[in-house]
């Protein structure tokens, strides 16, 4: 069991360039299938419905990216210049702790008879190879195209592939159970993704509105709101990264110390309200996952697959929980995840 677990973990890591596009495409197809079925009820063929869903999603992503690319580029150009102004604020904020730490070090050195001179610092430099950056871009573009094409084919031919696979099962009871599990996963994932997306959009709009009220330009406020909405798909880890980014943004955007802390404080309040009140009430107990299990899953999938793993961790856990719930004798393992 130990060797098999290690082998599976290594395979998931080594084959991520093949596995991740397939998992993302299946995830997007699961989200799009209910929309396609609705279009089929309106006498729109499945092929045309898949084209409409895919083109609509790409158009929405492109329109959002077009609105945000200008403020994002401006911030990339502005941050190196503004880093010099952040240093004095950070020194003022951390000065008491640094003074106390320095005094403690001096006392310890004096008690040990050591000199209080500054230790020699070793600075390591790393050369970035232009060849790596040159070869990485086409691979990323190919991965995006693979996800788009696989999503389209899963939406068009996924149903027939699913029916043919279920037909291979020997008994009618197994076929019924498998169909029930697949439909439950599809409904649950679609509901989960739609609900979480709407909640995260609300959090992003609230943060953007608060920043605009604080005096941040509208495009920049929308940029940070979009960032907060995307990071919120990764529970705990994403909001923690968002708070750090909001802290740095506050130090760059505002001159005084208290206004500099306001963006991070507002983001923390919004995330607390969303995580502790809104999401548990709306999603209910069936979608509830143990925070400990969730953190462990985020660590494992983040370590295996990076940012994409963080975004896929919760949907994968939800799928596992639904499967365990439906199979007789494994309900205890499903309750273990709650």
Short mmCIF file of C-alpha atoms in Angstrom, two decimals:
data_model
loop_
_atom_site.label_atom_id
_atom_site.label_comp_id
_atom_site.label_asym_id
_atom_site.label_seq_id
_atom_site.Cartn_x
_atom_site.Cartn_y
_atom_site.Cartn_z
CA UNK A 1 0.00 0.00 0.00
CA UNK A 2 2.83 2.39 0.87
CA UNK A 3 4.71 1.63 -2.34
CA UNK A 4 1.52 1.92 -4.40
CA UNK A 5 0.71 5.31 -2.80
CA UNK A 6 4.21 6.60 -3.51
CA UNK A 7 4.04 5.31 -7.09
CA UNK A 8 0.67 6.96 -7.70
CA UNK A 9 1.87 10.26 -6.16
CA UNK A 10 5.01 10.25 -8.31
CA UNK A 11 2.99 9.43 -11.44
CA UNK A 12 0.57 12.29 -10.73
CA UNK A 13 3.50 14.67 -10.39
CA UNK A 14 5.55 13.38 -13.33
CA UNK A 15 2.58 13.22 -15.74
CA UNK A 16 1.01 16.55 -14.76
CA UNK A 17 1.43 18.03 -18.24
CA UNK A 18 -0.84 15.25 -19.52
CA UNK A 19 -3.18 14.90 -16.51
CA UNK A 20 -3.93 18.56 -15.77
CA UNK A 21 -5.38 19.48 -19.20
CA UNK A 22 -7.63 16.39 -19.04
CA UNK A 23 -8.83 17.16 -15.49
CA UNK A 24 -9.46 20.83 -16.32
CA UNK A 25 -11.33 19.89 -19.49
CA UNK A 26 -13.50 17.37 -17.60
CA UNK A 27 -14.17 19.98 -14.91
CA UNK A 28 -15.23 22.63 -17.44
CA UNK A 29 -17.34 20.07 -19.33
CA UNK A 30 -19.12 19.11 -16.10
CA UNK A 31 -19.94 22.77 -15.55
CA UNK A 32 -21.11 23.28 -19.13
CA UNK A 33 -23.20 20.11 -19.52
CA UNK A 34 -26.31 21.41 -17.65
CA UNK A 35 -26.30 24.50 -19.87
CA UNK A 36 -26.02 22.32 -22.97
CA UNK A 37 -28.92 20.14 -21.81
CA UNK A 38 -31.02 23.25 -21.30
CA UNK A 39 -30.18 24.36 -24.84
CA UNK A 40 -31.12 20.89 -26.13
CA UNK A 41 -34.58 21.31 -24.61
CA UNK A 42 -34.83 24.44 -26.77
CA UNK A 43 -34.13 22.22 -29.85
CA UNK A 44 -30.52 23.39 -30.22
CA UNK A 45 -28.25 20.47 -31.25
CA UNK A 46 -25.61 19.35 -28.76
CA UNK A 47 -22.74 20.25 -31.11
CA UNK A 48 -24.04 23.80 -31.58
CA UNK A 49 -24.79 24.15 -27.86
CA UNK A 50 -21.22 23.14 -27.00
CA UNK A 51 -19.89 25.72 -29.47
CA UNK A 52 -22.09 28.44 -27.95
CA UNK A 53 -21.07 27.59 -24.37
CA UNK A 54 -17.37 27.42 -25.23
CA UNK A 55 -17.37 30.60 -27.30
CA UNK A 56 -19.38 32.42 -24.61
CA UNK A 57 -16.93 31.38 -21.88
CA UNK A 58 -13.88 32.37 -23.95
CA UNK A 59 -15.49 35.70 -24.89
CA UNK A 60 -16.24 36.50 -21.24
CA UNK A 61 -12.68 35.60 -20.19
CA UNK A 62 -11.25 37.66 -23.07
CA UNK A 63 -13.40 40.69 -22.27
CA UNK A 64 -12.38 40.56 -18.61
CA UNK A 65 -8.72 40.16 -19.51
CA UNK A 66 -8.92 43.08 -21.95
CA UNK A 67 -10.31 45.33 -19.22
CA UNK A 68 -7.65 44.35 -16.70
CA UNK A 69 -4.51 44.09 -18.81
CA UNK A 70 -3.86 47.85 -18.81
CA UNK A 71 -3.99 48.40 -15.01
CA UNK A 72 -2.08 45.15 -14.45
CA UNK A 73 0.70 46.30 -16.81
CA UNK A 74 0.79 49.69 -15.12
CA UNK A 75 1.20 48.05 -11.72
CA UNK A 76 4.00 45.82 -13.02
CA UNK A 77 5.82 48.94 -14.22
CA UNK A 78 5.00 50.94 -11.10
CA UNK A 79 5.89 48.46 -8.34
CA UNK A 80 9.71 48.55 -8.80
CA UNK A 81 9.63 52.36 -8.46
CA UNK A 82 7.29 52.30 -5.49
CA UNK A 83 9.22 49.67 -3.56
CA UNK A 84 11.55 52.39 -2.32
CA UNK A 85 8.64 54.19 -0.67
CA UNK A 86 7.45 50.98 1.01
CA UNK A 87 10.72 50.43 2.88
CA UNK A 88 10.33 53.38 5.33
CA UNK A 89 6.72 52.36 6.13
CA UNK A 90 7.77 48.78 6.78
CA UNK A 91 10.62 50.01 8.98
CA UNK A 92 8.20 52.15 10.99
CA UNK A 93 5.80 49.23 11.32
CA UNK A 94 8.44 46.70 12.41
CA UNK A 95 10.81 49.06 14.28
CA UNK A 96 9.69 48.03 17.82
CA UNK A 97 10.12 44.33 17.02
CA UNK A 98 13.49 44.89 15.34
CA UNK A 99 14.77 46.96 18.27
CA UNK A 100 13.67 44.31 20.76
CA UNK A 101 15.26 41.56 18.66
CA UNK A 102 18.51 43.50 18.33
CA UNK A 103 18.66 44.15 22.08
CA UNK A 104 18.07 40.46 22.81
CA UNK A 105 20.85 39.46 20.41
CA UNK A 106 23.28 41.93 21.98
CA UNK A 107 22.48 40.63 25.47
CA UNK A 108 22.97 37.03 24.33
CA UNK A 109 26.27 37.83 22.64
CA UNK A 110 27.53 39.77 25.65
CA UNK A 111 26.58 36.93 27.97
CA UNK A 112 28.43 34.47 25.76
CA UNK A 113 31.47 36.70 25.37
CA UNK A 114 30.98 37.08 21.63
CA UNK A 115 31.65 40.17 19.59
CA UNK A 116 28.66 42.31 18.60
CA UNK A 117 30.04 42.98 15.14
CA UNK A 118 27.87 42.29 12.15
CA UNK A 119 28.18 38.84 10.62
CA UNK A 120 29.34 38.44 7.07
CA UNK A 121 26.44 38.12 4.64
CA UNK A 122 26.67 35.81 1.66
CA UNK A 123 24.64 36.86 -1.37
CA UNK A 124 23.85 34.28 -3.99
CA UNK A 125 22.97 35.21 -7.52
CA UNK A 126 21.06 33.18 -10.06
CA UNK A 127 21.21 33.58 -13.80
CA UNK A 128 17.93 33.27 -15.63
CA UNK A 129 18.26 31.39 -18.89
CA UNK A 130 16.45 33.15 -21.77
CA UNK A 131 16.06 29.77 -23.47
CA UNK A 132 13.74 28.53 -20.71
CA UNK A 133 11.46 31.55 -21.06
CA UNK A 134 11.51 31.16 -24.84
CA UNK A 135 10.45 27.51 -24.73
CA UNK A 136 7.95 27.90 -21.86
CA UNK A 137 5.56 30.23 -23.74
CA UNK A 138 4.70 27.85 -26.63
CA UNK A 139 4.17 25.02 -24.14
CA UNK A 140 1.73 27.14 -22.12
CA UNK A 141 -0.15 28.14 -25.27
CA UNK A 142 -0.31 24.48 -26.32
CA UNK A 143 -1.66 23.53 -22.88
CA UNK A 144 -4.40 26.19 -23.09
CA UNK A 145 -5.39 25.03 -26.59
CA UNK A 146 -5.43 21.42 -25.38
CA UNK A 147 -7.78 22.34 -22.53
CA UNK A 148 -10.12 24.22 -24.92
CA UNK A 149 -10.23 21.38 -27.45
CA UNK A 150 -10.65 18.66 -24.82
CA UNK A 151 -13.44 20.64 -23.16
CA UNK A 152 -15.26 20.89 -26.48
CA UNK A 153 -14.90 17.17 -27.23
CA UNK A 154 -15.93 16.18 -23.69
CA UNK A 155 -19.07 18.33 -24.00
CA UNK A 156 -19.95 16.93 -27.44
CA UNK A 157 -18.95 13.26 -27.13
CA UNK A 158 -18.81 12.81 -23.35
CA UNK A 159 -22.39 11.58 -23.09
CA UNK A 160 -21.97 8.85 -25.69
CA UNK A 161 -18.64 7.80 -24.15
CA UNK A 162 -20.32 7.64 -20.74
CA UNK A 163 -23.20 5.51 -22.06
CA UNK A 164 -20.83 3.09 -23.82
CA UNK A 165 -18.70 2.76 -20.69
CA UNK A 166 -21.75 2.09 -18.49
CA UNK A 167 -22.97 -0.54 -20.97
CA UNK A 168 -19.84 -2.59 -20.19
CA UNK A 169 -20.96 -3.13 -16.58
CA UNK A 170 -22.35 -6.64 -16.02
CA UNK A 171 -25.47 -6.02 -13.92
CA UNK A 172 -28.35 -3.58 -14.11
CA UNK A 173 -27.86 -2.57 -10.46
CA UNK A 174 -24.24 -1.56 -11.12
CA UNK A 175 -25.33 0.42 -14.18
CA UNK A 176 -28.01 2.24 -12.20
CA UNK A 177 -25.62 2.99 -9.33
CA UNK A 178 -22.95 4.31 -11.73
CA UNK A 179 -25.45 6.52 -13.56
CA UNK A 180 -26.74 7.81 -10.22
CA UNK A 181 -23.21 8.62 -9.04
CA UNK A 182 -22.26 10.37 -12.28
CA UNK A 183 -25.44 12.47 -12.32
CA UNK A 184 -24.98 13.36 -8.64
CA UNK A 185 -21.39 14.45 -9.27
CA UNK A 186 -22.43 16.52 -12.27
CA UNK A 187 -25.27 18.25 -10.43
CA UNK A 188 -23.21 18.80 -7.28
CA UNK A 189 -20.15 20.13 -9.12
CA UNK A 190 -22.28 22.41 -11.30
CA UNK A 191 -24.14 23.71 -8.24
CA UNK A 192 -20.94 24.09 -6.25
CA UNK A 193 -19.05 25.91 -9.00
CA UNK A 194 -21.99 28.19 -9.83
CA UNK A 195 -22.58 29.04 -6.14
CA UNK A 196 -18.91 29.59 -5.33
CA UNK A 197 -18.44 31.65 -8.49
CA UNK A 198 -21.36 33.94 -7.60
CA UNK A 199 -20.12 34.30 -4.00
CA UNK A 200 -16.58 35.06 -5.14
CA UNK A 201 -17.85 37.60 -7.69
CA UNK A 202 -19.80 39.28 -4.87
CA UNK A 203 -16.66 39.36 -2.69
CA UNK A 204 -14.63 40.80 -5.58
CA UNK A 205 -17.24 43.48 -6.34
CA UNK A 206 -17.47 44.40 -2.64
CA UNK A 207 -13.69 44.73 -2.39
CA UNK A 208 -13.54 46.74 -5.62
CA UNK A 209 -16.30 49.05 -4.34
CA UNK A 210 -14.51 49.55 -1.01
CA UNK A 211 -11.21 50.34 -2.75
CA UNK A 212 -12.93 52.77 -5.10
CA UNK A 213 -14.50 54.45 -2.05
CA UNK A 214 -10.99 54.75 -0.57
CA UNK A 215 -9.84 56.63 -3.67
CA UNK A 216 -8.34 53.85 -5.83
CA UNK A 217 -9.04 54.38 -9.58
CA UNK A 218 -11.91 52.28 -10.93
CA UNK A 219 -9.84 50.05 -13.25
CA UNK A 220 -7.32 49.30 -10.52
CA UNK A 221 -10.12 48.59 -8.05
CA UNK A 222 -11.64 46.12 -10.54
CA UNK A 223 -8.20 44.51 -10.98
CA UNK A 224 -7.86 43.86 -7.23
CA UNK A 225 -11.49 42.73 -7.01
CA UNK A 226 -10.91 40.20 -9.80
CA UNK A 227 -7.75 38.99 -8.07
CA UNK A 228 -9.69 38.49 -4.82
CA UNK A 229 -12.46 36.59 -6.62
CA UNK A 230 -9.97 34.22 -8.30
CA UNK A 231 -7.90 33.64 -5.15
CA UNK A 232 -11.06 32.85 -3.20
CA UNK A 233 -11.44 29.62 -5.19
CA UNK A 234 -8.55 28.23 -3.10
CA UNK A 235 -9.86 28.30 0.50
CA UNK A 236 -7.53 29.55 3.25
CA UNK A 237 -4.43 29.68 1.01
CA UNK A 238 -5.89 32.07 -1.60
CA UNK A 239 -7.25 34.63 0.90
CA UNK A 240 -3.95 34.55 2.81
CA UNK A 241 -2.08 35.42 -0.39
CA UNK A 242 -4.72 38.09 -1.12
CA UNK A 243 -4.23 39.74 2.28
CA UNK A 244 -0.47 39.95 1.72
CA UNK A 245 -1.00 41.46 -1.75
CA UNK A 246 -3.55 43.94 -0.37
CA UNK A 247 -1.05 44.93 2.31
CA UNK A 248 1.62 45.67 -0.29
CA UNK A 249 -0.92 47.48 -2.49
CA UNK A 250 -1.95 49.66 0.44
CA UNK A 251 1.65 50.64 1.15
CA UNK A 252 2.13 51.58 -2.52
CA UNK A 253 -1.19 53.44 -2.97
CA UNK A 254 -1.34 55.42 0.30
CA UNK A 255 1.19 57.58 2.09
CA UNK A 256 0.09 57.25 5.73
CA UNK A 257 0.31 54.08 7.78
CA UNK A 258 -3.36 53.65 8.77
CA UNK A 259 -4.83 54.08 5.26
CA UNK A 260 -2.15 51.66 4.01
CA UNK A 261 -3.54 48.94 6.28
CA UNK A 262 -7.20 49.54 5.32
CA UNK A 263 -7.28 47.45 2.06
CA UNK A 264 -5.91 44.36 3.83
CA UNK A 265 -8.30 44.93 6.76
CA UNK A 266 -11.32 45.28 4.46
CA UNK A 267 -10.34 42.13 2.56
CA UNK A 268 -9.94 40.21 5.85
CA UNK A 269 -13.40 41.33 7.04
CA UNK A 270 -15.04 40.39 3.71
CA UNK A 271 -13.36 36.98 3.68
CA UNK A 272 -14.37 36.30 7.29
CA UNK A 273 -18.02 37.13 6.56
CA UNK A 274 -17.99 35.01 3.40
CA UNK A 275 -16.16 32.02 4.89
CA UNK A 276 -17.93 31.87 8.25
CA UNK A 277 -21.48 32.95 7.35
CA UNK A 278 -22.39 33.19 3.66
CA UNK A 279 -20.81 30.05 2.16
CA UNK A 280 -21.80 27.58 4.95
CA UNK A 281 -25.41 28.85 4.93
CA UNK A 282 -25.81 28.68 1.14
CA UNK A 283 -23.99 25.41 0.42
CA UNK A 284 -25.29 23.60 3.50
CA UNK A 285 -24.02 20.48 5.22
CA UNK A 286 -23.78 18.26 2.15
CA UNK A 287 -20.96 20.33 0.67
CA UNK A 288 -19.27 20.89 4.02
CA UNK A 289 -15.68 19.69 4.23
CA UNK A 290 -13.45 19.42 7.28
CA UNK A 291 -11.02 22.38 7.44
CA UNK A 292 -8.20 19.98 8.40
CA UNK A 293 -8.91 17.68 5.44
CA UNK A 294 -9.23 20.73 3.19
CA UNK A 295 -5.88 22.16 4.28
CA UNK A 296 -4.18 18.78 3.80
CA UNK A 297 -5.73 18.46 0.31
CA UNK A 298 -4.62 21.98 -0.61
CA UNK A 299 -1.08 21.21 0.55
CA UNK A 300 -0.92 17.92 -1.36
CA UNK A 301 -2.48 19.14 -4.61
CA UNK A 302 -0.64 22.46 -4.42
CA UNK A 303 2.64 20.60 -4.01
CA UNK A 304 1.80 18.24 -6.87
CA UNK A 305 0.32 20.66 -9.41
CA UNK A 306 0.91 24.22 -8.18
CA UNK A 307 -1.80 26.85 -8.69
CA UNK A 308 -3.98 24.54 -10.79
CA UNK A 309 -3.85 21.97 -7.99
CA UNK A 310 -5.05 24.55 -5.48
CA UNK A 311 -8.03 25.37 -7.70
CA UNK A 312 -8.90 21.70 -8.34
CA UNK A 313 -8.46 20.47 -4.75
CA UNK A 314 -11.96 21.37 -3.51
CA UNK A 315 -13.91 20.04 -6.57
CA UNK A 316 -11.94 16.79 -6.42
CA UNK A 317 -12.70 16.44 -2.70
CA UNK A 318 -16.39 17.07 -3.38
CA UNK A 319 -16.36 14.34 -6.05
CA UNK A 320 -14.68 11.88 -3.69
CA UNK A 321 -17.19 12.68 -0.93
CA UNK A 322 -20.17 12.18 -3.26
CA UNK A 323 -18.83 8.84 -4.52
CA UNK A 324 -18.21 7.60 -0.97
CA UNK A 325 -21.72 8.74 0.03
CA UNK A 326 -23.35 6.72 -2.77
CA UNK A 327 -21.47 3.44 -2.32
CA UNK A 328 -22.86 1.17 0.36
CA UNK A 329 -20.48 0.61 3.27
CA UNK A 330 -18.32 3.68 2.58
CA UNK A 331 -20.60 6.32 4.16
CA UNK A 332 -18.32 6.49 7.21
CA UNK A 333 -15.42 7.62 5.05
CA UNK A 334 -17.64 10.35 3.58
CA UNK A 335 -18.51 11.55 7.10
CA UNK A 336 -14.80 11.55 7.90
CA UNK A 337 -14.35 14.33 5.31
CA UNK A 338 -17.01 16.55 6.92
#
